[in-house]
PDB file of C-alpha atoms in Angstrom:
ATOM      1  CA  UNK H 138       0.000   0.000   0.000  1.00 41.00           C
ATOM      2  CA  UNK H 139       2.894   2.387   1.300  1.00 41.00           C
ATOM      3  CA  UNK H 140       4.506   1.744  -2.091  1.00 40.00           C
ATOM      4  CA  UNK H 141       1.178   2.398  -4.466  1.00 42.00           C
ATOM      5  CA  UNK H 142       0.691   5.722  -2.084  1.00 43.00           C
ATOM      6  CA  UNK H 143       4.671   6.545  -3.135  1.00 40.00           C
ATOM      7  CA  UNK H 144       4.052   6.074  -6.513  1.00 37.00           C
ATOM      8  CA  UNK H 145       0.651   7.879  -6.871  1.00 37.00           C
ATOM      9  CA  UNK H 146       2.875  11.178  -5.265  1.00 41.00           C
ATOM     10  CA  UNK H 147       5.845  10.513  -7.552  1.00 36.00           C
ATOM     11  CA  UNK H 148       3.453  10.427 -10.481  1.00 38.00           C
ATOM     12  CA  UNK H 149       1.715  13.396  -9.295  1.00 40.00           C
ATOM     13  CA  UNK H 150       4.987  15.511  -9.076  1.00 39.00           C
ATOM     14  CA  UNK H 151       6.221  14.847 -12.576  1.00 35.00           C
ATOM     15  CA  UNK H 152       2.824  15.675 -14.189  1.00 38.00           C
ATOM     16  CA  UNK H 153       2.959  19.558 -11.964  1.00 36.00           C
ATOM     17  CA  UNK H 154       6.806  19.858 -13.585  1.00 35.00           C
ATOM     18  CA  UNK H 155       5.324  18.247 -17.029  1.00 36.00           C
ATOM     19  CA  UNK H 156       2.514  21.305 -16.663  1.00 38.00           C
ATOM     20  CA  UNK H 157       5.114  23.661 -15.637  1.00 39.00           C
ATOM     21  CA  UNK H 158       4.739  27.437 -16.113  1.00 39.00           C
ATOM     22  CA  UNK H 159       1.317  27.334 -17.420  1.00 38.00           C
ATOM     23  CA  UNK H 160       0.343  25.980 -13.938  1.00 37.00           C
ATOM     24  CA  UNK H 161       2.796  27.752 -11.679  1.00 39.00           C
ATOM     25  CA  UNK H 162       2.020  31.330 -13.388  1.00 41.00           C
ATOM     26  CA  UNK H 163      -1.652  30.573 -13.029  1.00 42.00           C
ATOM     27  CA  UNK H 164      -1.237  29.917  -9.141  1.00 52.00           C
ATOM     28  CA  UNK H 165       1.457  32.842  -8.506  1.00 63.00           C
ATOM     29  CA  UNK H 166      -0.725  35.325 -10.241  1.00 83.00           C
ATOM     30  CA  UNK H 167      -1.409  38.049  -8.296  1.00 89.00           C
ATOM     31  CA  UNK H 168      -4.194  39.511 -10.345  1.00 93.00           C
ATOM     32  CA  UNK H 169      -6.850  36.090 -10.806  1.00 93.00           C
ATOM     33  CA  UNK H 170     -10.038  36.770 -10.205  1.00 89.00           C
ATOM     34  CA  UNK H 171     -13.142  34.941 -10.212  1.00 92.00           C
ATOM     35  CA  UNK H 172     -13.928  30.693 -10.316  1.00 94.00           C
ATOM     36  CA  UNK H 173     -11.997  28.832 -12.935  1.00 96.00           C
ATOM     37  CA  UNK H 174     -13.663  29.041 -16.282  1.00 97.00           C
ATOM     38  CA  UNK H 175     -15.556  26.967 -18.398  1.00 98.00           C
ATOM     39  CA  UNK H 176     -16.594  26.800 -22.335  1.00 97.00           C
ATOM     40  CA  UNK H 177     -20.176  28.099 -20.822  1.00 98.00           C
ATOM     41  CA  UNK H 178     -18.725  30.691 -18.475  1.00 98.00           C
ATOM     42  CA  UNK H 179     -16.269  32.558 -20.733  1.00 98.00           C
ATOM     43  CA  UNK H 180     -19.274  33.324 -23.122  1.00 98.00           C
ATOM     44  CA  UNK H 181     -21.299  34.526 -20.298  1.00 98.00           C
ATOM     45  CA  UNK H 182     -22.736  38.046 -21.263  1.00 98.00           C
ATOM     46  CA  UNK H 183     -23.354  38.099 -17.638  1.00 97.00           C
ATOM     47  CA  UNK H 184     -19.975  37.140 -15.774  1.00 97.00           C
ATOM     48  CA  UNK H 185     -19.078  36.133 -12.101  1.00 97.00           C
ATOM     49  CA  UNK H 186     -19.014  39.898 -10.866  1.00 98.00           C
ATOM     50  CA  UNK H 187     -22.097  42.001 -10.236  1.00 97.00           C
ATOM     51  CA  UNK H 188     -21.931  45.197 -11.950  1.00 98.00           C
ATOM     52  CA  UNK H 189     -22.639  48.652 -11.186  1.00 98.00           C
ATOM     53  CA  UNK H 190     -22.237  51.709 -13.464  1.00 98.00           C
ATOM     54  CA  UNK H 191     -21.065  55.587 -12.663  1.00 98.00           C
ATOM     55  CA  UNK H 192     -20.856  58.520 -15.528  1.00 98.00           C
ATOM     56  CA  UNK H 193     -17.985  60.631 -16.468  1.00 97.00           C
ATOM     57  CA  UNK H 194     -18.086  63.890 -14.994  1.00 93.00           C
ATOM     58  CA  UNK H 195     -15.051  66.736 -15.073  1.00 90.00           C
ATOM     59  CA  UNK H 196     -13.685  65.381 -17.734  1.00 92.00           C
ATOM     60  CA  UNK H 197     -12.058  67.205 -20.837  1.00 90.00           C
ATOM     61  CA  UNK H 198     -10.017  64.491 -23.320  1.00 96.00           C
ATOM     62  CA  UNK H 199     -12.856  62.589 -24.699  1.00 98.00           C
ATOM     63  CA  UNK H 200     -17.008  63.062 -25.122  1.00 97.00           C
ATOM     64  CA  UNK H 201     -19.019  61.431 -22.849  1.00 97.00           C
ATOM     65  CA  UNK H 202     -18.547  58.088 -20.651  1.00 98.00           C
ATOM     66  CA  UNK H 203     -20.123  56.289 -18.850  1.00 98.00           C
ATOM     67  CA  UNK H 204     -17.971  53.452 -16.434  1.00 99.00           C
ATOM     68  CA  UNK H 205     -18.830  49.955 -15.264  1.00 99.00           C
ATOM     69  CA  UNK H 206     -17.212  48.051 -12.844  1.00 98.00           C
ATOM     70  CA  UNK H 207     -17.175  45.011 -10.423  1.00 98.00           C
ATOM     71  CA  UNK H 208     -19.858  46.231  -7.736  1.00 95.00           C
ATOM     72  CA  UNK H 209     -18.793  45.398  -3.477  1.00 86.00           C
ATOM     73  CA  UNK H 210     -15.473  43.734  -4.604  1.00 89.00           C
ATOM     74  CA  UNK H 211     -12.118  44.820  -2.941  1.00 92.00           C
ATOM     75  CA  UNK H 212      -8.717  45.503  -4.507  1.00 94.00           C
ATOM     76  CA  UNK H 213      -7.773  46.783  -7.902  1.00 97.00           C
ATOM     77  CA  UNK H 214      -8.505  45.540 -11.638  1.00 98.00           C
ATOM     78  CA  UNK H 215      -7.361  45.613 -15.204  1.00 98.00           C
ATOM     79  CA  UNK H 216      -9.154  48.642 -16.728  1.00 99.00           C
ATOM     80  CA  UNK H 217     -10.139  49.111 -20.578  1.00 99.00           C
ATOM     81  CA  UNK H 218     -12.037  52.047 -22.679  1.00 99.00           C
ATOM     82  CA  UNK H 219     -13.948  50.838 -25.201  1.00 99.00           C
ATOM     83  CA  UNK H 220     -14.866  53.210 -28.232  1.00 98.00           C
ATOM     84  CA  UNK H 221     -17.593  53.191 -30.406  1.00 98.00           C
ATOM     85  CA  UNK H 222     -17.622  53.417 -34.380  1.00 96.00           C
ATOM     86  CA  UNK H 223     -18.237  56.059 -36.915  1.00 96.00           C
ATOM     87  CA  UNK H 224     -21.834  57.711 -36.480  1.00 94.00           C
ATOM     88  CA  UNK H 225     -22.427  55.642 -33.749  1.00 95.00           C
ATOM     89  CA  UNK H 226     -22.997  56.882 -29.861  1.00 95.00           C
ATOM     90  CA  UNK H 227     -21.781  55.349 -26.780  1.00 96.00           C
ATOM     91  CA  UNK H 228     -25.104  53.498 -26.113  1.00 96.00           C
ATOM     92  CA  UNK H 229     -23.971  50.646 -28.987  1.00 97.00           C
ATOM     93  CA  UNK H 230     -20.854  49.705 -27.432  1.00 98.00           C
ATOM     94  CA  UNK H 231     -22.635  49.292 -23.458  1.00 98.00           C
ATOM     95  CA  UNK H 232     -23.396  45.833 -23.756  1.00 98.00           C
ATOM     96  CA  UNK H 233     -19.825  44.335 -24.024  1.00 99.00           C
ATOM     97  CA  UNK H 234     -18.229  47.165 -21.863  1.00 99.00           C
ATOM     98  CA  UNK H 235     -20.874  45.877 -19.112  1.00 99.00           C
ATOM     99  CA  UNK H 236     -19.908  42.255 -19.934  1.00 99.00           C
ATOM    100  CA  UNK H 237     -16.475  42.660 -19.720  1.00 99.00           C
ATOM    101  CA  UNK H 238     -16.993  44.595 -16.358  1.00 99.00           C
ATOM    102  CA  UNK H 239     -19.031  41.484 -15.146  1.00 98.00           C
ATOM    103  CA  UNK H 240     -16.096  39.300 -15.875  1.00 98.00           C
ATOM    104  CA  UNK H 241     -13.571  41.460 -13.527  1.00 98.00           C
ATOM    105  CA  UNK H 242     -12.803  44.573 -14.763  1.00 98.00           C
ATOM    106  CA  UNK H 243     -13.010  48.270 -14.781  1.00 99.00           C
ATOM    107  CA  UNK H 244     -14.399  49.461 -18.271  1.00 99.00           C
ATOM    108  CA  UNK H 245     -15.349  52.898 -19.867  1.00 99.00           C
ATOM    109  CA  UNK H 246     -17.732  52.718 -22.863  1.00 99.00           C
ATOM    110  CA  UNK H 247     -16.272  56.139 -24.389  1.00 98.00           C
ATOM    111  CA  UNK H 248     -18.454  58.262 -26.285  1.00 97.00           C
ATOM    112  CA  UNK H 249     -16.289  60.935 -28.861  1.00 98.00           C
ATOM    113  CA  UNK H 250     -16.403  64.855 -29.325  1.00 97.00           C
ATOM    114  CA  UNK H 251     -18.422  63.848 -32.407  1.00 97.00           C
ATOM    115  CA  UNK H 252     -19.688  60.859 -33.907  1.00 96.00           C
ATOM    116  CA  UNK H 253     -17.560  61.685 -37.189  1.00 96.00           C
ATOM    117  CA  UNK H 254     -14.187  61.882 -35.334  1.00 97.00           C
ATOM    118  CA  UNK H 255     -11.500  59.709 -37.025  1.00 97.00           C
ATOM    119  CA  UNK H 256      -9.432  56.974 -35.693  1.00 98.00           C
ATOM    120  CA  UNK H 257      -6.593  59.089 -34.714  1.00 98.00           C
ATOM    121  CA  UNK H 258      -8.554  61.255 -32.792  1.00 98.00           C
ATOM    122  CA  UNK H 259     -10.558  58.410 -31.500  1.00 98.00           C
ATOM    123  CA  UNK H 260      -7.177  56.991 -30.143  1.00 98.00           C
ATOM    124  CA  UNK H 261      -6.272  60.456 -28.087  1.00 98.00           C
ATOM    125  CA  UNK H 262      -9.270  60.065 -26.423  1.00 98.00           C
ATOM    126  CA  UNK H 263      -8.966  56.638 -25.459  1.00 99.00           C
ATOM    127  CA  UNK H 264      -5.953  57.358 -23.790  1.00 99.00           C
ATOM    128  CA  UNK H 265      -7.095  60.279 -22.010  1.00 98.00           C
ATOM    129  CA  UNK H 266      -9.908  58.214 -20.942  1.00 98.00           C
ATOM    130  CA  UNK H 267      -7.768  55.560 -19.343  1.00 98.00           C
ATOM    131  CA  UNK H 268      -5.941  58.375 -17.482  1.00 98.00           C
ATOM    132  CA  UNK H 269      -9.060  60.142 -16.553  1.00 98.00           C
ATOM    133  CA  UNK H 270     -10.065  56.097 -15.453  1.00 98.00           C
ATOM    134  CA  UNK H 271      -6.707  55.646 -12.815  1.00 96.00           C
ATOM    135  CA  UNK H 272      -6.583  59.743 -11.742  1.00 97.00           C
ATOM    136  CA  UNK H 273     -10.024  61.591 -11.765  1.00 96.00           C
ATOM    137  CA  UNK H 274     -13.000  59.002 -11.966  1.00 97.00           C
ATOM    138  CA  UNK H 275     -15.219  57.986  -9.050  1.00 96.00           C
ATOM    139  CA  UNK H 276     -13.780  54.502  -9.105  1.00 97.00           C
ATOM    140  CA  UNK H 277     -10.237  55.498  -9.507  1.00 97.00           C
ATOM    141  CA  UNK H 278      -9.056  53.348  -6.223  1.00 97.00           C
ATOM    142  CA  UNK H 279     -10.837  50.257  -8.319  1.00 97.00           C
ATOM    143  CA  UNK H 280      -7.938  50.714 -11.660  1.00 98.00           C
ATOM    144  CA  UNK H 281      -4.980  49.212 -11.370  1.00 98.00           C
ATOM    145  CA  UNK H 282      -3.162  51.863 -13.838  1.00 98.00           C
ATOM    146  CA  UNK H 283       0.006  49.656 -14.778  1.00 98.00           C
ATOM    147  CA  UNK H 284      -3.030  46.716 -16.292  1.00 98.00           C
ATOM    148  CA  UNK H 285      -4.239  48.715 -18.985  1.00 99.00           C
ATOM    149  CA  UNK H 286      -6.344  47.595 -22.108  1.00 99.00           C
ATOM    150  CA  UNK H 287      -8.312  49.117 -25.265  1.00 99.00           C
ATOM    151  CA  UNK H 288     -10.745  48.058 -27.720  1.00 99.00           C
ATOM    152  CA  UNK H 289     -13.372  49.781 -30.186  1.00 98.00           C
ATOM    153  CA  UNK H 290     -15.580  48.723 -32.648  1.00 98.00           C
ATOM    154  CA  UNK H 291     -14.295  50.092 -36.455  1.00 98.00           C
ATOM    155  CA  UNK H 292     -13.258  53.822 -36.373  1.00 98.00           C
ATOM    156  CA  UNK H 293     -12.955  53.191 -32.678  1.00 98.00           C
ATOM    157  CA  UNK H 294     -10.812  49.760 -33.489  1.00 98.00           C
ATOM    158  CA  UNK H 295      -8.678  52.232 -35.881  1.00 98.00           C
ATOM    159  CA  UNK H 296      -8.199  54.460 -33.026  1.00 98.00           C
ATOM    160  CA  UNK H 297      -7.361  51.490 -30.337  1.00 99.00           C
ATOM    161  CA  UNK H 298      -4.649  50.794 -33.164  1.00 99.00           C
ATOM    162  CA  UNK H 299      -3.529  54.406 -33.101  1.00 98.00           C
ATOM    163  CA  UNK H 300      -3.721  54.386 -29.304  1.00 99.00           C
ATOM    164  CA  UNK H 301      -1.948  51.258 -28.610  1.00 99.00           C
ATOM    165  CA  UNK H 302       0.825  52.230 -30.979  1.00 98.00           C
ATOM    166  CA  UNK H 303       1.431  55.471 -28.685  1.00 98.00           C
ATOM    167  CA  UNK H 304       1.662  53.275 -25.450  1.00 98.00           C
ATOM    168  CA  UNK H 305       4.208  51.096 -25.029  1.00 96.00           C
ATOM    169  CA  UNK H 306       3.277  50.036 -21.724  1.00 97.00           C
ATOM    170  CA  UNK H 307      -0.249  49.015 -22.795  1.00 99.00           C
ATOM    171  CA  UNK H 308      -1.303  45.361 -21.634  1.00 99.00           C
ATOM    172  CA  UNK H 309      -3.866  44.054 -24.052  1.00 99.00           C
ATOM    173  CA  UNK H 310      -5.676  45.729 -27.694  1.00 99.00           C
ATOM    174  CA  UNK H 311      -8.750  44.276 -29.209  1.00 99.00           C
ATOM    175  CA  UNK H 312      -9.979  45.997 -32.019  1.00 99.00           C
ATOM    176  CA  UNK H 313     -13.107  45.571 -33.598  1.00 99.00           C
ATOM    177  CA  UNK H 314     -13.517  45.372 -37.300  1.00 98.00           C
ATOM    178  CA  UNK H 315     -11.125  48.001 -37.289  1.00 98.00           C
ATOM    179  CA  UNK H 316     -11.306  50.763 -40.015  1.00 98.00           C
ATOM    180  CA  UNK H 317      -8.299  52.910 -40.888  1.00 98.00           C
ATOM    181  CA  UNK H 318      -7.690  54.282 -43.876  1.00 96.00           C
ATOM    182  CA  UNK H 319      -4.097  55.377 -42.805  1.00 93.00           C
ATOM    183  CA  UNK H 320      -3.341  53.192 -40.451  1.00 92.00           C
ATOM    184  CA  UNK H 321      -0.481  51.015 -42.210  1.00 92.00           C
ATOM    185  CA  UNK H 322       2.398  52.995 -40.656  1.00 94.00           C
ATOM    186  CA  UNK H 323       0.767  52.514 -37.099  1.00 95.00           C
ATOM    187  CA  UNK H 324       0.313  48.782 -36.770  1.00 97.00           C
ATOM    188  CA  UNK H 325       4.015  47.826 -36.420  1.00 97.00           C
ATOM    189  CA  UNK H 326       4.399  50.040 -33.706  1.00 97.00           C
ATOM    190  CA  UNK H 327       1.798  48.033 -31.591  1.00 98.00           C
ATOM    191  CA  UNK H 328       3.817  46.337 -29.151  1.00 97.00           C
ATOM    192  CA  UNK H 329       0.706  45.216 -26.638  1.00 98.00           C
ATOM    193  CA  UNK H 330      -0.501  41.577 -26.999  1.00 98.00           C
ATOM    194  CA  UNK H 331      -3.589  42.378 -29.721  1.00 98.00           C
ATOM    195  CA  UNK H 332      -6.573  40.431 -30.959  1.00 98.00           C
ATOM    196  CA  UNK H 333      -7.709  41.603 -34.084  1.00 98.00           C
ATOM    197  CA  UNK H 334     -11.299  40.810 -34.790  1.00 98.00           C
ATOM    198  CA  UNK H 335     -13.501  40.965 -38.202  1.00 98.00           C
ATOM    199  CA  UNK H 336     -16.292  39.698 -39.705  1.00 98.00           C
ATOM    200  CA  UNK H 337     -16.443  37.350 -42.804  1.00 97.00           C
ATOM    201  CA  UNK H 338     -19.170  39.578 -44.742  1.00 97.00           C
ATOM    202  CA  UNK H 339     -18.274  43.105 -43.672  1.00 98.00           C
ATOM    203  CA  UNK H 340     -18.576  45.353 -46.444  1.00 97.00           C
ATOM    204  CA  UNK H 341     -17.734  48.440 -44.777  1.00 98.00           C
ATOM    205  CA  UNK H 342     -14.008  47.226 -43.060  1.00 98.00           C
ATOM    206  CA  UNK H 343     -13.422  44.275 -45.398  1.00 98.00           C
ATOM    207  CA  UNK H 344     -10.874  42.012 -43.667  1.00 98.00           C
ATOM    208  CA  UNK H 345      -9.196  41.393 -47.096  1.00 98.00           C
ATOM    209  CA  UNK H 346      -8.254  45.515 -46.300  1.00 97.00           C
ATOM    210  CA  UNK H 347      -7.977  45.648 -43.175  1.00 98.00           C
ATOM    211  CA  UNK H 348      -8.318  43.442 -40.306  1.00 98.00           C
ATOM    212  CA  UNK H 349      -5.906  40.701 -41.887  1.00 98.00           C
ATOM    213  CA  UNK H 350      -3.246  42.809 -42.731  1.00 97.00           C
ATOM    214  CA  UNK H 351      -3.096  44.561 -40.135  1.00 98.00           C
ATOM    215  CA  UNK H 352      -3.098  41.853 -37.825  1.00 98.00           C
ATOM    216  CA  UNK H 353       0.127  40.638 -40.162  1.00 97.00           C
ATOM    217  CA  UNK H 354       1.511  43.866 -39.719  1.00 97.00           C
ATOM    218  CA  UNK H 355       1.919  43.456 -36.456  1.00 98.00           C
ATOM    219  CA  UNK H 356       5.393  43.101 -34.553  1.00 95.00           C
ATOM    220  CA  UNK H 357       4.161  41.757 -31.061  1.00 95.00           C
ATOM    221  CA  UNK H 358       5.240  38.541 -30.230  1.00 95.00           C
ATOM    222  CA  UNK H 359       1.498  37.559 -28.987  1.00 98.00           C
ATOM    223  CA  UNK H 360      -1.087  38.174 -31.631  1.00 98.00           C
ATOM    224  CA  UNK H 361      -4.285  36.762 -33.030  1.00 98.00           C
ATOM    225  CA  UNK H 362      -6.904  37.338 -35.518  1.00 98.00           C
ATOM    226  CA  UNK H 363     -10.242  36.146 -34.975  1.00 98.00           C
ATOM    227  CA  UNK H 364     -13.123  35.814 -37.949  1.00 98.00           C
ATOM    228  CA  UNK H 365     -16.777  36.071 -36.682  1.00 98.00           C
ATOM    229  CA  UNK H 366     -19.662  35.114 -39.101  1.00 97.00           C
ATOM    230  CA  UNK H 367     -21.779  38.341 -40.025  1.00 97.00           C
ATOM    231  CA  UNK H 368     -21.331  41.958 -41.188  1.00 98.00           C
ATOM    232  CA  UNK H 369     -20.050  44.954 -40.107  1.00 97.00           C
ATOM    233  CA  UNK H 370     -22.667  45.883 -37.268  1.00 97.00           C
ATOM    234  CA  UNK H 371     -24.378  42.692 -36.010  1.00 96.00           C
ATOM    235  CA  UNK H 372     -21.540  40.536 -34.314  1.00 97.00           C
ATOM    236  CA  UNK H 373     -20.147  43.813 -32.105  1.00 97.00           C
ATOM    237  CA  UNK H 374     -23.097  45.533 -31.482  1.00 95.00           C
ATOM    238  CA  UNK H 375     -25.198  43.115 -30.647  1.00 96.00           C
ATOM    239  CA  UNK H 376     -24.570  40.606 -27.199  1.00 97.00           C
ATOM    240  CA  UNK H 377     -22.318  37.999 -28.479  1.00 98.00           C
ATOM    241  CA  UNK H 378     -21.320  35.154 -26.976  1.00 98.00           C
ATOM    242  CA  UNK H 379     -18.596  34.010 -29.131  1.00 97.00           C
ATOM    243  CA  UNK H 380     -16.773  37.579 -29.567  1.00 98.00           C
ATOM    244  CA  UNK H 381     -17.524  37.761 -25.370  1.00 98.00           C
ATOM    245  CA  UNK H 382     -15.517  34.377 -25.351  1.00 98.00           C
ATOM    246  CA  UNK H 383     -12.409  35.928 -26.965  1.00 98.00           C
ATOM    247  CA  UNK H 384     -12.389  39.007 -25.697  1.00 99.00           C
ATOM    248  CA  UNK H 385     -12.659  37.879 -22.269  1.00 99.00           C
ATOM    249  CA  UNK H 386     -10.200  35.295 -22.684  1.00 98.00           C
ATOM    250  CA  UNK H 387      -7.621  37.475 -24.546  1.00 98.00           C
ATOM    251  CA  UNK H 388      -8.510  40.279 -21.429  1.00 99.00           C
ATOM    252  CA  UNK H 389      -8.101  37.806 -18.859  1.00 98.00           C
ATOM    253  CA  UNK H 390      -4.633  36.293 -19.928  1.00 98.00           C
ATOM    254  CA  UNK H 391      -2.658  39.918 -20.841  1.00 98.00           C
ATOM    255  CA  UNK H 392      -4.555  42.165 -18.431  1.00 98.00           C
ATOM    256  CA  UNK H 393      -4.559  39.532 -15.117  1.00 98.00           C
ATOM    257  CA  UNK H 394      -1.601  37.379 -16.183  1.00 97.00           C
ATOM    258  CA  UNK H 395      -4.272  34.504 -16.110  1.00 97.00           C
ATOM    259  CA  UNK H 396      -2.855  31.431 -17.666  1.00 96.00           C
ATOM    260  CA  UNK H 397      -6.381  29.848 -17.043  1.00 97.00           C
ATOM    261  CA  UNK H 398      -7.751  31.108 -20.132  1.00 98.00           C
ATOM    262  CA  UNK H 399      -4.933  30.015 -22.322  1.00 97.00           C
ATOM    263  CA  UNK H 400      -7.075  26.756 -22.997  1.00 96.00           C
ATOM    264  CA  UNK H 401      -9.599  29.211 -25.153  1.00 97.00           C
ATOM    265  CA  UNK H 402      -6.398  30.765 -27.172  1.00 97.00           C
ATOM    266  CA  UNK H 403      -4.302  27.724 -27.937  1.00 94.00           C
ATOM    267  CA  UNK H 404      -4.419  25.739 -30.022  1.00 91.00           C
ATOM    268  CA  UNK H 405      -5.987  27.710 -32.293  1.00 91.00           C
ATOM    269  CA  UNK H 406      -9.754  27.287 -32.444  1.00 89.00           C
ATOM    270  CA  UNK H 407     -11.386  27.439 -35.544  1.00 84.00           C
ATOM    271  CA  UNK H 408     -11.900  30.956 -37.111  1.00 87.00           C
ATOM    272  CA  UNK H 409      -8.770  31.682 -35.849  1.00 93.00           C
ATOM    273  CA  UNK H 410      -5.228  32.206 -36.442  1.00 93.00           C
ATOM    274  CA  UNK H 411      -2.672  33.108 -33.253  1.00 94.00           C
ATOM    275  CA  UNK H 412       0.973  32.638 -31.967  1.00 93.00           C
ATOM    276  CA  UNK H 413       1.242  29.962 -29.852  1.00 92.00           C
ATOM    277  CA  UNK H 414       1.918  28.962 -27.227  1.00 89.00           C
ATOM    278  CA  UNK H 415       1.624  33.127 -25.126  1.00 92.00           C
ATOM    279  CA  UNK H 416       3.916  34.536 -23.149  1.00 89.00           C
TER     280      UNK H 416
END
């Protein structure tokens, strides 16, 4: 018996080496939050964390926002702006700003001066949202300002491009059916881990234009490019479970150093092309 129990331990220790840092980072982690995830639970529109909501006041970088965040939880979190499209208000881009705040973080859906600014401009304000996010907003003890992320839906993924190139201290970039006429001289200098996501019948940011090669532009070492079935509008603006899988998951491993989620990111899944393994 004493010799089974031996071996059972022996056998035990070799697979935890055999794991190695995938399970070691996960468990020395400072920043994990939440139960372990599932297939179900990583599509959640509605995650682990109950959710309250604050607007943007005294602000001057950026139009309108309104914040969501993990409601009666302690400590700090990774903290994203989110910016909407071209002719399109804050209001479109509240669902998956709320979802990603009910999966553990702090997130501002950004509305612009004007519905008509371009990506460039769409990019200053995302970064002077994330600074109004970790110095002047209500839930500024909540951000953790050194876990910083951006995404935005097509203008507003042109402008997390432009805005992620600027910051070279930026955790994690997921834009949305980006749009960006001029973007080509950005991309390379995107150094955060990014997630480019597009849409297989999208007219209006054809991926054959731009979210493919920018996403091959790219010089950061962790990348991805995700196709979703639909046009330009439906898979972003609507609640989606699939784009809420990825974008979670992609959050989750860059923002909170959560190796966890590295089983939704590698291999890559169908509809979906990535470096792997991350580091």
């Amino acid at each position: 018996m004493r010799i089974r129990q031996a071996l059972v331990a022996f056998c035990a220790a070799i697979a935890m080496v055999v794991a190695g840092p995938s399970y070691a980072s996960a468990l020395d982690s400072p920043y994990q939050r939440g139960p372990d995830p599932t297939e179900a639970s990583v599509k959640a529109i509605a995650g682990p964390f109950a959710v309250d909501q604050v607007k943007a006041t005294g602000h001057t970088g950026f139009g309108s926002g309104t914040i969501f965040y993990p409601k009666d939880e302690k400590g700090t979190f990774g903290t994203i702006a989110v910016s909407p499209g071209f002719i399109s208000p804050e209001g479109l881009v509240h669902w998956y700003a709320k979802t990603l705040a009910s999966h553990g973080f702090v997130v501002m859906a950004m509305g612009t001066f004007t519905v008509a600014d371009p990506p460039p401009s769409r990019g200053d304000q995302l970064r002077a949202a994330l600074d109004y996010m970790k110095t002047k907003s209500p839930v500024k003890d909540k951000v953790d300002p050194t876990r910083l992320g951006l995404s935005g839906h097509s203008m507003g993924g042109g402008g997390t491009l432009d805005a992620a190139s600027k910051m070279p201290d930026l955790k994690a970039a997921v834009p949305l059916a980006p749009w960006y006429l001029t973007g080509g001289p950005v991309i390379p200098k995107v150094k955060a881990p990014t997630l480019v996501v597009g849409a297989n019948i999208d007219f209006v940011a054809p991926m054959a234009i731009f979210a493919t090669p920018f996403y091959k532009a790219l010089t950061s070492p962790n990348k991805a490019l995700l196709t979703l079935p639909g046009d330009h509008m439906t898979p972003f603006l609507l609640a989606n479970p699939t784009l809420t899988k990825f974008a979670v998951s992609w959050f989750k491993r860059f923002l909170d150093d959560d190796t966890r989620y590295d089983q939704f990111l590698c291999p890559n899944p169908a509809s979906y092309e990535g470096t792997c393994p991350l580091t």
